[in-house]
Amino acid sequence: MSTTGSPRPVGVLALQGDFREHLHVLRELGADAIPVRRAAELDEVGGLVIPGGESTVMDKLSRSFGLAQPIRDRIAAGMPVYGTCAGMIMLADELVDAAEGQQTIGGLCVTVRRNAFGNQNDSFETDLPIAEFGDPAVHAVFIRAPAVERMSEVVTALATLADGRVVAVEQDGLLATAFHPEINGEYRFHRRFLQLVAEA
Ligand code: GLN
């Protein structure tokens, strides 16, 4: 753990999925961003992004790399985390349609349904007005995306689809989106995450 006065880097969980895109966005925003694959690297960072990908694989790898419990402990100690898509699944306390034996890291007091948009609507794009961000609306890309089915009153919905499904949430230092801002030049969620890290 860093003991100097200089700001700590932020990490992107780099076991699987689109971690390179997240590293790129964070670096474009001026952050010192590093891939995290080992517990020693997690110790270095002041915040963590969990990317999109495949949550079942990320679950298995994070447990076999000895990262799942250390991430849980850091979340409990207040480390900000931003999860996109599979990352939202990893942050959920409870899953609907989990794979056999699938575990999450948890921390976010929500129930998330995996692959919530089914086969016909596997992938789609839409514009989401987000009050906190003002104009323009967020252009959101959904790829075999999850959705929030239930949330505790400690969780704030940041974005809701026209059908009422919640697809972006925040709870203290935890931020999660069912879609992928990292792939289409939407930087406002990462900026918000960096703000949470600066305030932590
Ligand atoms: N459906 C994937 C899962 O269950 C998530 C897809 C994504 O991250 N784009 O992990």
Short mmCIF file of C-alpha atoms and ligand atoms in Angstrom, two decimals:
data_model
loop_
_atom_site.label_atom_id
_atom_site.label_comp_id
_atom_site.label_asym_id
_atom_site.label_seq_id
_atom_site.Cartn_x
_atom_site.Cartn_y
_atom_site.Cartn_z
CA MET A 1 0.00 0.00 0.00
CA SER A 2 1.29 3.43 -0.95
CA THR A 3 2.45 5.54 1.96
CA THR A 4 3.54 8.61 0.02
CA GLY A 5 1.44 11.73 -0.40
CA SER A 6 1.09 11.20 -4.16
CA PRO A 7 -2.29 9.92 -5.34
CA ARG A 8 -2.57 6.17 -5.74
CA PRO A 9 -3.23 4.69 -9.15
CA VAL A 10 -6.63 3.30 -10.04
CA GLY A 11 -6.92 -0.32 -11.15
CA VAL A 12 -8.87 -2.25 -13.76
CA LEU A 13 -9.52 -5.91 -13.02
CA ALA A 14 -7.69 -7.52 -15.94
CA LEU A 15 -8.49 -11.22 -15.69
CA GLN A 16 -10.90 -11.29 -18.64
CA GLY A 17 -13.10 -8.98 -20.71
CA ASP A 18 -12.65 -5.46 -22.09
CA PHE A 19 -10.19 -4.18 -19.50
CA ARG A 20 -7.99 -2.50 -22.16
CA GLU A 21 -10.82 -0.16 -23.17
CA HIS A 22 -11.27 0.91 -19.54
CA LEU A 23 -7.53 1.51 -19.09
CA HIS A 24 -7.63 3.68 -22.22
CA VAL A 25 -10.56 5.83 -21.01
CA LEU A 26 -9.05 6.30 -17.54
CA ARG A 27 -5.67 7.29 -19.03
CA GLU A 28 -7.39 9.70 -21.47
CA LEU A 29 -8.90 11.34 -18.38
CA GLY A 30 -5.40 11.76 -16.96
CA ALA A 31 -5.52 8.97 -14.37
CA ASP A 32 -2.63 6.66 -13.57
CA ALA A 33 -4.43 3.40 -14.40
CA ILE A 34 -2.95 -0.08 -13.98
CA PRO A 35 -4.21 -3.61 -14.73
CA VAL A 36 -4.94 -5.67 -11.61
CA ARG A 37 -4.36 -9.43 -11.74
CA ARG A 38 -2.88 -10.12 -8.31
CA ALA A 39 -3.70 -9.18 -4.73
CA ALA A 40 -0.44 -7.20 -4.46
CA GLU A 41 -1.60 -4.99 -7.35
CA LEU A 42 -4.99 -4.51 -5.69
CA ASP A 43 -3.18 -3.22 -2.60
CA GLU A 44 -1.66 -0.43 -4.72
CA VAL A 45 -4.86 1.04 -6.11
CA GLY A 46 -7.30 3.57 -4.67
CA GLY A 47 -10.23 2.37 -6.77
CA LEU A 48 -11.11 -0.47 -9.14
CA VAL A 49 -13.03 -0.88 -12.39
CA ILE A 50 -14.55 -4.29 -13.10
CA PRO A 51 -14.97 -4.53 -16.88
CA GLY A 52 -17.52 -6.12 -19.18
CA GLY A 53 -16.93 -9.66 -20.30
CA GLU A 54 -18.31 -12.90 -18.99
CA SER A 55 -19.16 -12.88 -15.30
CA THR A 56 -18.98 -16.68 -14.89
CA VAL A 57 -15.38 -16.70 -16.13
CA MET A 58 -14.47 -13.58 -14.16
CA ASP A 59 -15.93 -15.21 -11.04
CA LYS A 60 -13.86 -18.38 -11.44
CA LEU A 61 -10.65 -16.51 -12.27
CA SER A 62 -11.04 -13.98 -9.45
CA ARG A 63 -11.41 -16.83 -6.98
CA SER A 64 -8.53 -18.90 -8.37
CA PHE A 65 -6.26 -15.82 -8.52
CA GLY A 66 -7.08 -15.12 -4.86
CA LEU A 67 -8.65 -11.74 -5.69
CA ALA A 68 -12.33 -12.19 -4.88
CA GLN A 69 -12.03 -11.98 -1.10
CA PRO A 70 -9.44 -9.16 -1.11
CA ILE A 71 -11.75 -7.11 -3.40
CA ARG A 72 -14.67 -7.81 -1.03
CA ASP A 73 -12.55 -6.64 1.91
CA ARG A 74 -11.49 -3.45 0.11
CA ILE A 75 -15.12 -2.68 -0.82
CA ALA A 76 -16.09 -3.14 2.83
CA ALA A 77 -13.29 -0.70 3.73
CA GLY A 78 -14.71 1.91 1.32
CA MET A 79 -12.75 1.48 -1.93
CA PRO A 80 -14.75 2.94 -4.87
CA VAL A 81 -15.57 0.45 -7.63
CA TYR A 82 -17.17 0.94 -11.03
CA GLY A 83 -18.60 -2.16 -12.75
CA THR A 84 -19.85 -2.32 -16.36
CA CYS A 85 -22.11 -5.14 -17.52
CA ALA A 86 -20.36 -8.30 -16.25
CA GLY A 87 -18.82 -5.93 -13.69
CA MET A 88 -22.31 -4.93 -12.54
CA ILE A 89 -23.09 -8.64 -12.13
CA MET A 90 -19.91 -9.11 -10.07
CA LEU A 91 -20.92 -6.24 -7.75
CA ALA A 92 -24.48 -7.48 -7.15
CA ASP A 93 -25.34 -8.98 -3.79
CA GLU A 94 -27.86 -11.28 -5.46
CA LEU A 95 -28.29 -12.77 -8.95
CA VAL A 96 -31.24 -14.10 -10.92
CA ASP A 97 -30.32 -16.63 -13.64
CA ALA A 98 -26.83 -17.18 -12.28
CA ALA A 99 -24.86 -20.10 -13.69
CA GLU A 100 -24.54 -23.18 -11.49
CA GLY A 101 -22.22 -22.35 -8.58
CA GLN A 102 -21.68 -18.77 -9.76
CA GLN A 103 -20.65 -16.37 -6.99
CA THR A 104 -20.36 -12.61 -6.95
CA ILE A 105 -18.09 -10.24 -5.10
CA GLY A 106 -21.11 -8.26 -3.94
CA GLY A 107 -21.34 -4.97 -2.08
CA LEU A 108 -24.12 -3.41 -4.13
CA CYS A 109 -27.49 -4.00 -2.43
CA VAL A 110 -29.27 -5.05 -5.62
CA THR A 111 -30.67 -8.13 -7.32
CA VAL A 112 -29.40 -8.32 -10.90
CA ARG A 113 -30.79 -10.53 -13.66
CA ARG A 114 -28.13 -11.86 -16.01
CA ASN A 115 -28.89 -11.70 -19.75
CA ALA A 116 -32.02 -9.73 -18.90
CA PHE A 117 -32.83 -8.82 -22.51
CA GLY A 118 -33.04 -12.35 -23.88
CA ASN A 119 -32.02 -13.62 -27.28
CA GLN A 120 -33.94 -11.43 -29.72
CA ASN A 121 -32.77 -8.30 -28.01
CA ASP A 122 -29.29 -9.60 -27.28
CA SER A 123 -27.56 -6.35 -28.14
CA PHE A 124 -29.02 -2.89 -28.68
CA GLU A 125 -28.22 0.78 -28.35
CA THR A 126 -30.33 3.57 -26.92
CA ASP A 127 -30.04 7.11 -25.60
CA LEU A 128 -30.51 7.44 -21.85
CA PRO A 129 -31.14 10.80 -20.23
CA ILE A 130 -29.21 10.94 -16.95
CA ALA A 131 -30.17 13.92 -14.79
CA GLU A 132 -26.80 14.04 -13.01
CA PHE A 133 -24.94 14.36 -16.33
CA GLY A 134 -27.20 16.86 -18.11
CA ASP A 135 -26.91 17.08 -21.92
CA PRO A 136 -26.31 15.21 -24.09
CA ALA A 137 -28.07 11.99 -23.11
CA VAL A 138 -25.81 8.97 -22.65
CA HIS A 139 -25.59 6.80 -25.75
CA ALA A 140 -25.72 3.36 -24.15
CA VAL A 141 -24.55 0.13 -25.79
CA PHE A 142 -26.03 -3.04 -24.29
CA ILE A 143 -24.42 -6.42 -25.07
CA ARG A 144 -26.08 -9.48 -23.47
CA ALA A 145 -26.69 -7.06 -20.66
CA PRO A 146 -28.01 -7.53 -17.15
CA ALA A 147 -30.65 -5.32 -15.51
CA VAL A 148 -31.40 -4.44 -11.90
CA GLU A 149 -34.55 -6.21 -10.71
CA ARG A 150 -34.65 -5.06 -7.10
CA MET A 151 -32.69 -2.55 -5.13
CA SER A 152 -32.48 -1.49 -1.52
CA GLU A 153 -33.32 2.08 -0.53
CA VAL A 154 -29.59 2.80 -0.06
CA VAL A 155 -29.16 2.49 -3.84
CA THR A 156 -29.86 5.36 -6.28
CA ALA A 157 -31.08 4.63 -9.82
CA LEU A 158 -29.11 6.81 -12.27
CA ALA A 159 -30.69 5.53 -15.48
CA THR A 160 -33.91 3.75 -16.32
CA LEU A 161 -35.08 2.37 -19.68
CA ALA A 162 -38.46 3.40 -21.13
CA ASP A 163 -39.88 0.07 -19.84
CA GLY A 164 -38.86 1.00 -16.29
CA ARG A 165 -35.86 -1.29 -15.95
CA VAL A 166 -32.98 0.21 -13.99
CA VAL A 167 -29.66 0.01 -15.85
CA ALA A 168 -27.31 2.32 -13.92
CA VAL A 169 -27.00 2.63 -10.15
CA GLU A 170 -24.89 4.20 -7.46
CA GLN A 171 -24.47 3.38 -3.78
CA ASP A 172 -21.85 5.31 -1.83
CA GLY A 173 -18.58 4.60 -3.66
CA LEU A 174 -20.06 1.91 -5.89
CA LEU A 175 -21.16 2.70 -9.43
CA ALA A 176 -22.54 0.18 -11.93
CA THR A 177 -23.91 0.29 -15.47
CA ALA A 178 -25.53 -2.55 -17.42
CA PHE A 179 -24.09 -0.98 -20.59
CA HIS A 180 -20.58 -0.19 -21.83
CA PRO A 181 -19.55 3.52 -21.85
CA GLU A 182 -15.93 2.40 -22.35
CA ILE A 183 -16.56 1.34 -25.95
CA ASN A 184 -18.16 4.47 -27.41
CA GLY A 185 -16.31 7.46 -26.06
CA GLU A 186 -18.71 8.17 -23.17
CA TYR A 187 -16.37 9.34 -20.41
CA ARG A 188 -18.78 10.74 -17.82
CA PHE A 189 -19.12 7.55 -15.73
CA HIS A 190 -15.34 7.14 -15.54
CA ARG A 191 -15.02 10.80 -14.57
CA ARG A 192 -17.57 10.25 -11.81
CA PHE A 193 -15.66 7.14 -10.68
CA LEU A 194 -12.40 9.14 -10.53
CA GLN A 195 -14.22 11.78 -8.47
CA LEU A 196 -15.39 9.08 -6.03
CA VAL A 197 -11.78 7.87 -5.76
CA ALA A 198 -10.52 11.40 -5.12
CA GLU A 199 -13.12 11.85 -2.35
CA ALA A 200 -12.55 8.43 -0.71
N1 GLN B 1 -23.86 -11.76 -20.16
C1 GLN B 1 -22.55 -11.54 -19.63
C2 GLN B 1 -22.38 -12.19 -18.25
O1 GLN B 1 -23.23 -12.84 -17.75
C3 GLN B 1 -22.21 -10.07 -19.51
C4 GLN B 1 -22.03 -9.49 -20.89
C5 GLN B 1 -21.15 -8.26 -20.94
O2 GLN B 1 -20.36 -7.95 -20.03
N2 GLN B 1 -21.22 -7.57 -22.05
O3 GLN B 1 -21.35 -12.02 -17.67
#
